[in-house]
Short mmCIF file of the C-alpha atoms (twelve columns), coordinates in Angstrom:
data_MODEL
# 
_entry.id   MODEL 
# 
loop_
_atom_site.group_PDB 
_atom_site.id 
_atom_site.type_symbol 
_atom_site.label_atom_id 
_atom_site.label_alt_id 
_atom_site.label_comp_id 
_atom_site.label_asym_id 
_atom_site.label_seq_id 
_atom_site.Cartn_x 
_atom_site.Cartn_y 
_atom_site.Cartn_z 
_atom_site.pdbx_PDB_model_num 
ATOM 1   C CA . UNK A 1   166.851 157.659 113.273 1 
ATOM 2   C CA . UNK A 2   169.139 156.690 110.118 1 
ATOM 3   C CA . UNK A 3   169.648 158.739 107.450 1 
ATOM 4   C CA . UNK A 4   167.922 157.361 105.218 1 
ATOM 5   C CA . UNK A 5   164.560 157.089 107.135 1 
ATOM 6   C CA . UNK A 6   164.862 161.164 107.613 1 
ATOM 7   C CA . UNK A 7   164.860 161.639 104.054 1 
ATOM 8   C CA . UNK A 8   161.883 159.415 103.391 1 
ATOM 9   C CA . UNK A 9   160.014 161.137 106.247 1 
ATOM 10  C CA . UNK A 10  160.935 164.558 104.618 1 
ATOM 11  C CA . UNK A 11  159.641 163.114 101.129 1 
ATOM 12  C CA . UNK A 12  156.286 162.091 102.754 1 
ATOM 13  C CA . UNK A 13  156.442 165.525 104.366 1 
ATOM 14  C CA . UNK A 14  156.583 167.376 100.815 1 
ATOM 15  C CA . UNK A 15  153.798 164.788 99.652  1 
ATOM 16  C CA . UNK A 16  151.551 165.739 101.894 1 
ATOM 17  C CA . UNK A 17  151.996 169.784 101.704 1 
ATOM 18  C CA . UNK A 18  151.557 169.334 97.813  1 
ATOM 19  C CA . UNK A 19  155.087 170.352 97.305  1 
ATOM 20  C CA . UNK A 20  156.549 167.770 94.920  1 
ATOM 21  C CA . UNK A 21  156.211 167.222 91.223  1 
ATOM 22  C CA . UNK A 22  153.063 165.298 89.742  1 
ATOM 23  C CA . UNK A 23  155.712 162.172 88.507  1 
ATOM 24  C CA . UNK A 24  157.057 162.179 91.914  1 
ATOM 25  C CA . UNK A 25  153.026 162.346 93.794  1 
ATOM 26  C CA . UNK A 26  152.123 159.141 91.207  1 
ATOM 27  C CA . UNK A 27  155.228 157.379 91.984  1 
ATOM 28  C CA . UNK A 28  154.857 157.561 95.603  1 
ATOM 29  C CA . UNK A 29  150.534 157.209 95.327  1 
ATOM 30  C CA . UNK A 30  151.511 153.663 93.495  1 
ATOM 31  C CA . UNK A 31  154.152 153.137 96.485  1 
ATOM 32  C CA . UNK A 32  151.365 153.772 98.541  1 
ATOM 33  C CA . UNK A 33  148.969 151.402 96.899  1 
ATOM 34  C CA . UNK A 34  151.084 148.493 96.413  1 
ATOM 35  C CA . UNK A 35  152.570 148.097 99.764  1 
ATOM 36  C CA . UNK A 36  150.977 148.452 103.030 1 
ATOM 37  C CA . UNK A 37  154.678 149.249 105.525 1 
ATOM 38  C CA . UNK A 38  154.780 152.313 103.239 1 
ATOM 39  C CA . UNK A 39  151.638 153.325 104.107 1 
ATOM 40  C CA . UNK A 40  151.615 152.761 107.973 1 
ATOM 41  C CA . UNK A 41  155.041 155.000 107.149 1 
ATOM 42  C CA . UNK A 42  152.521 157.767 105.396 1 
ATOM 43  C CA . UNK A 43  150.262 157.522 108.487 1 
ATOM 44  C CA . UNK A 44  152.714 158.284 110.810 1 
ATOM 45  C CA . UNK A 45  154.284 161.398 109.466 1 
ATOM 46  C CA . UNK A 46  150.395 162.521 108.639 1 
ATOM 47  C CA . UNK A 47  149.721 161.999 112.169 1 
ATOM 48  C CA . UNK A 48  152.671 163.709 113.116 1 
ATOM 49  C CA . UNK A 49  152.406 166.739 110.808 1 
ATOM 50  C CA . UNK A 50  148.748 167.225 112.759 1 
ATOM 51  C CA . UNK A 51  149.490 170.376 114.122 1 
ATOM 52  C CA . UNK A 52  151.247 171.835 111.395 1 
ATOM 53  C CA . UNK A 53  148.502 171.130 108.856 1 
ATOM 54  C CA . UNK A 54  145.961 174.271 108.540 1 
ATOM 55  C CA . UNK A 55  141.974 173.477 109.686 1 
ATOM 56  C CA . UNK A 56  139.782 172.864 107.412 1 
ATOM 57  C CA . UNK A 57  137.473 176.088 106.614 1 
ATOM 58  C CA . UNK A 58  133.503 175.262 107.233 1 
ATOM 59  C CA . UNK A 59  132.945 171.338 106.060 1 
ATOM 60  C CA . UNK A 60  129.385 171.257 105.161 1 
ATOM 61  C CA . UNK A 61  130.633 174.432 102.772 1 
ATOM 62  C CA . UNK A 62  132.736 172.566 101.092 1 
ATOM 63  C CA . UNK A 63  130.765 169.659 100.712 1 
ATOM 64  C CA . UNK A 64  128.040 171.636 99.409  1 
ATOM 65  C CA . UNK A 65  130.228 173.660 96.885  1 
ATOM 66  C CA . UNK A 66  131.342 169.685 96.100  1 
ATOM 67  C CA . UNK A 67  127.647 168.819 94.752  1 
ATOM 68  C CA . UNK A 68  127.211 172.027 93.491  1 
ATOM 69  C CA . UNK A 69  129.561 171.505 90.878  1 
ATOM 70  C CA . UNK A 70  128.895 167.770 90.317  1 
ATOM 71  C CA . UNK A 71  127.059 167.816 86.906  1 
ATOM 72  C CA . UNK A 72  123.172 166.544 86.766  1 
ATOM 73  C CA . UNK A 73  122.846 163.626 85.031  1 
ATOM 74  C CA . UNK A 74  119.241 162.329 83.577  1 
ATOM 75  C CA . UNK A 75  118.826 160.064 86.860  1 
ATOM 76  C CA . UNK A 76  119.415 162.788 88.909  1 
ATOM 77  C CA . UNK A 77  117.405 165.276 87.234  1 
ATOM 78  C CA . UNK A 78  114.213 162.621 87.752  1 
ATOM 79  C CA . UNK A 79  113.219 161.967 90.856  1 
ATOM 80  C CA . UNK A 80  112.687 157.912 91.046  1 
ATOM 81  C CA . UNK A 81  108.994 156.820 89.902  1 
ATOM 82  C CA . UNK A 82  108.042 154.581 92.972  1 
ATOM 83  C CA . UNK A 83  107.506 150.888 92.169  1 
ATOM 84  C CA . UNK A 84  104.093 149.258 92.043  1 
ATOM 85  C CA . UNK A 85  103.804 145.979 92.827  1 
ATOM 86  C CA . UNK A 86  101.896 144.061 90.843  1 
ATOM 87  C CA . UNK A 87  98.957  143.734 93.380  1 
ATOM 88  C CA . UNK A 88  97.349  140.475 91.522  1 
ATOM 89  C CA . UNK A 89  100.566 138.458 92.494  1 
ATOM 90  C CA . UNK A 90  101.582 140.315 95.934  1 
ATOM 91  C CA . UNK A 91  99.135  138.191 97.655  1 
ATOM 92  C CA . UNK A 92  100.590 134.959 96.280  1 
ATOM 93  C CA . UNK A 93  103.756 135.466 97.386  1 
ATOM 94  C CA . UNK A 94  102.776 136.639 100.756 1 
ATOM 95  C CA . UNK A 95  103.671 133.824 103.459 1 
ATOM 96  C CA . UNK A 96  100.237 134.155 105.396 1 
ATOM 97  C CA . UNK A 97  99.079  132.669 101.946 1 
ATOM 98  C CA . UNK A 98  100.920 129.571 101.959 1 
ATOM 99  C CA . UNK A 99  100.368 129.215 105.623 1 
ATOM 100 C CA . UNK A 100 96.388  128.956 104.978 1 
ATOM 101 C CA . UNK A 101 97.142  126.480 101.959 1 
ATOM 102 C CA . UNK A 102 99.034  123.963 104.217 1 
ATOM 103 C CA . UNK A 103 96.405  124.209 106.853 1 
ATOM 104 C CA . UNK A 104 93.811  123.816 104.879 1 
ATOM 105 C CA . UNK A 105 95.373  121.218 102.943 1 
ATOM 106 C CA . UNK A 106 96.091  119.335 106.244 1 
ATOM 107 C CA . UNK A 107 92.414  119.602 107.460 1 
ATOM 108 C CA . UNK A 108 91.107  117.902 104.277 1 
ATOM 109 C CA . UNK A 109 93.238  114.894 104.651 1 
ATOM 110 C CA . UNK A 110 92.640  114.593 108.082 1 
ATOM 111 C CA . UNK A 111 88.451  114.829 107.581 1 
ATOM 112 C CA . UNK A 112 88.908  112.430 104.309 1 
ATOM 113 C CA . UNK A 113 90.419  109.908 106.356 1 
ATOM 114 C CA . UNK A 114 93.972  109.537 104.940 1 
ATOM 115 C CA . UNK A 115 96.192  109.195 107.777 1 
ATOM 116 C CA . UNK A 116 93.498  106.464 108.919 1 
ATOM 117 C CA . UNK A 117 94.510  104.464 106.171 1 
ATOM 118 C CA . UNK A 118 97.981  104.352 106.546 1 
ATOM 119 C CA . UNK A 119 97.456  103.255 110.072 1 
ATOM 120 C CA . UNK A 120 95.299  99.914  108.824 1 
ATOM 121 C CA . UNK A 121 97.921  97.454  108.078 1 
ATOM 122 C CA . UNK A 122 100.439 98.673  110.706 1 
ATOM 123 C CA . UNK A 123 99.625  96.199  113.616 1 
ATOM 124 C CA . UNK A 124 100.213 93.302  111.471 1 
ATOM 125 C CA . UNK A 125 103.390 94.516  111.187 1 
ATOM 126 C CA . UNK A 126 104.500 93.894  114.566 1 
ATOM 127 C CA . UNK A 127 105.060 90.638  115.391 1 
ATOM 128 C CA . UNK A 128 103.310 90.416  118.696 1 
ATOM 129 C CA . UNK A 129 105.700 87.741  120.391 1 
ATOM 130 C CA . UNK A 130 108.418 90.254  120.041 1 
ATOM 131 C CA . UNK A 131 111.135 90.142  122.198 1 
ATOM 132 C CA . UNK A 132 113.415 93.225  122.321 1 
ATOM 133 C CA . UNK A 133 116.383 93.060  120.791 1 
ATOM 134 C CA . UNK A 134 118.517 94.383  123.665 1 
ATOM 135 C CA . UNK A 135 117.227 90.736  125.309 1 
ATOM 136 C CA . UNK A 136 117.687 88.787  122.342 1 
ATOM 137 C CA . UNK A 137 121.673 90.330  122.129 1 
ATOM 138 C CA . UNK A 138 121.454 89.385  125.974 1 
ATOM 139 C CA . UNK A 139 120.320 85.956  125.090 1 
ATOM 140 C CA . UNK A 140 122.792 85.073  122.510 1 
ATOM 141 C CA . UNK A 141 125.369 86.561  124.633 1 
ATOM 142 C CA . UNK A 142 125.178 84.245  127.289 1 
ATOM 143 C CA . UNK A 143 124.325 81.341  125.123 1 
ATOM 144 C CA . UNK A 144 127.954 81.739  123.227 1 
ATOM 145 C CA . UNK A 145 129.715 82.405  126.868 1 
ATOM 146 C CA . UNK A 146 127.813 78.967  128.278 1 
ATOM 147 C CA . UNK A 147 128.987 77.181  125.514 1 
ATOM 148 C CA . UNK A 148 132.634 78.049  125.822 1 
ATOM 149 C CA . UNK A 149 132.443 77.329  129.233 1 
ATOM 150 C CA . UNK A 150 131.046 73.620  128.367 1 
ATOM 151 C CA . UNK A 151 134.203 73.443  126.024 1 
ATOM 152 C CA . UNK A 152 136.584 73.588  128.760 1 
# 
């Protein structure tokens, strides 16, 4: 390892103990922040410091003495009033509401006749002599090839 790269990993070393002064721990937290090879560089002397680092006493202790000493604040000191809904316009928006008003919507046009009436005039718009148009393509085709065939 350089030089150079010792004394950095000595730096992070003091960081992490607490050793250093606050101006150095704020320059090096902004370092930290601002670009991501110094922090992978952080990680790994954390990770290798592991061992040398003391345990942490009880957890849950800590995180109770933690919210212990959080101060109360008026929407903590309330427990949340439940919310009502507003039972005249739950129904409303309930889907099995606007399932019934489609079907029955669909049953009264069907019994009034409705879709019988679009139906009248649709025969007479098909032209009964017809032909499809893949045989009328078919049909011009070989028209167009006869006659360039006469023209030779």
């Amino acid at each position: 390892m350089r030089e150079t790269d010792m004394q950095r990993q000595q730096i992070w070393r003091q960081y992490i103990l607490g050793e250093l002064s606050t101006n150095k721990q704020a320059e090096l937290e902004q370092m930290l922040i601002e670009d991501e090879a110094v922090l992978i560089e952080y990680l790994e002397v954390l990770e290798s410091m592991d061992e040398e680092l003391p345990e942490l006493p009880n957890t849950n202790d800590f995180t109770d003495r933690v919210m212990k000493a959080l101060p109360l604040t008026d929407s903590s000191a309330a427990p949340p009033k439940p919310v009502k809904a507003d039972s005249r316009w739950s129904w409303i928006k309930h889907p099995i509401t606007h399932y019934t008003v489609a079907a029955s919507i669909t049953l009264l046009l069907i019994t009034s006749g409705f879709f019988d009436q679009l139906t009248i005039n649709a025969d007479d718009m098909v032209k009964e002599d017809s032909k499809p148009y893949s045989e009328q393509w078919m049909n011009k085709a070989t028209s167009w090839l006869d006659t360039w065939n006469n023209h030779k």
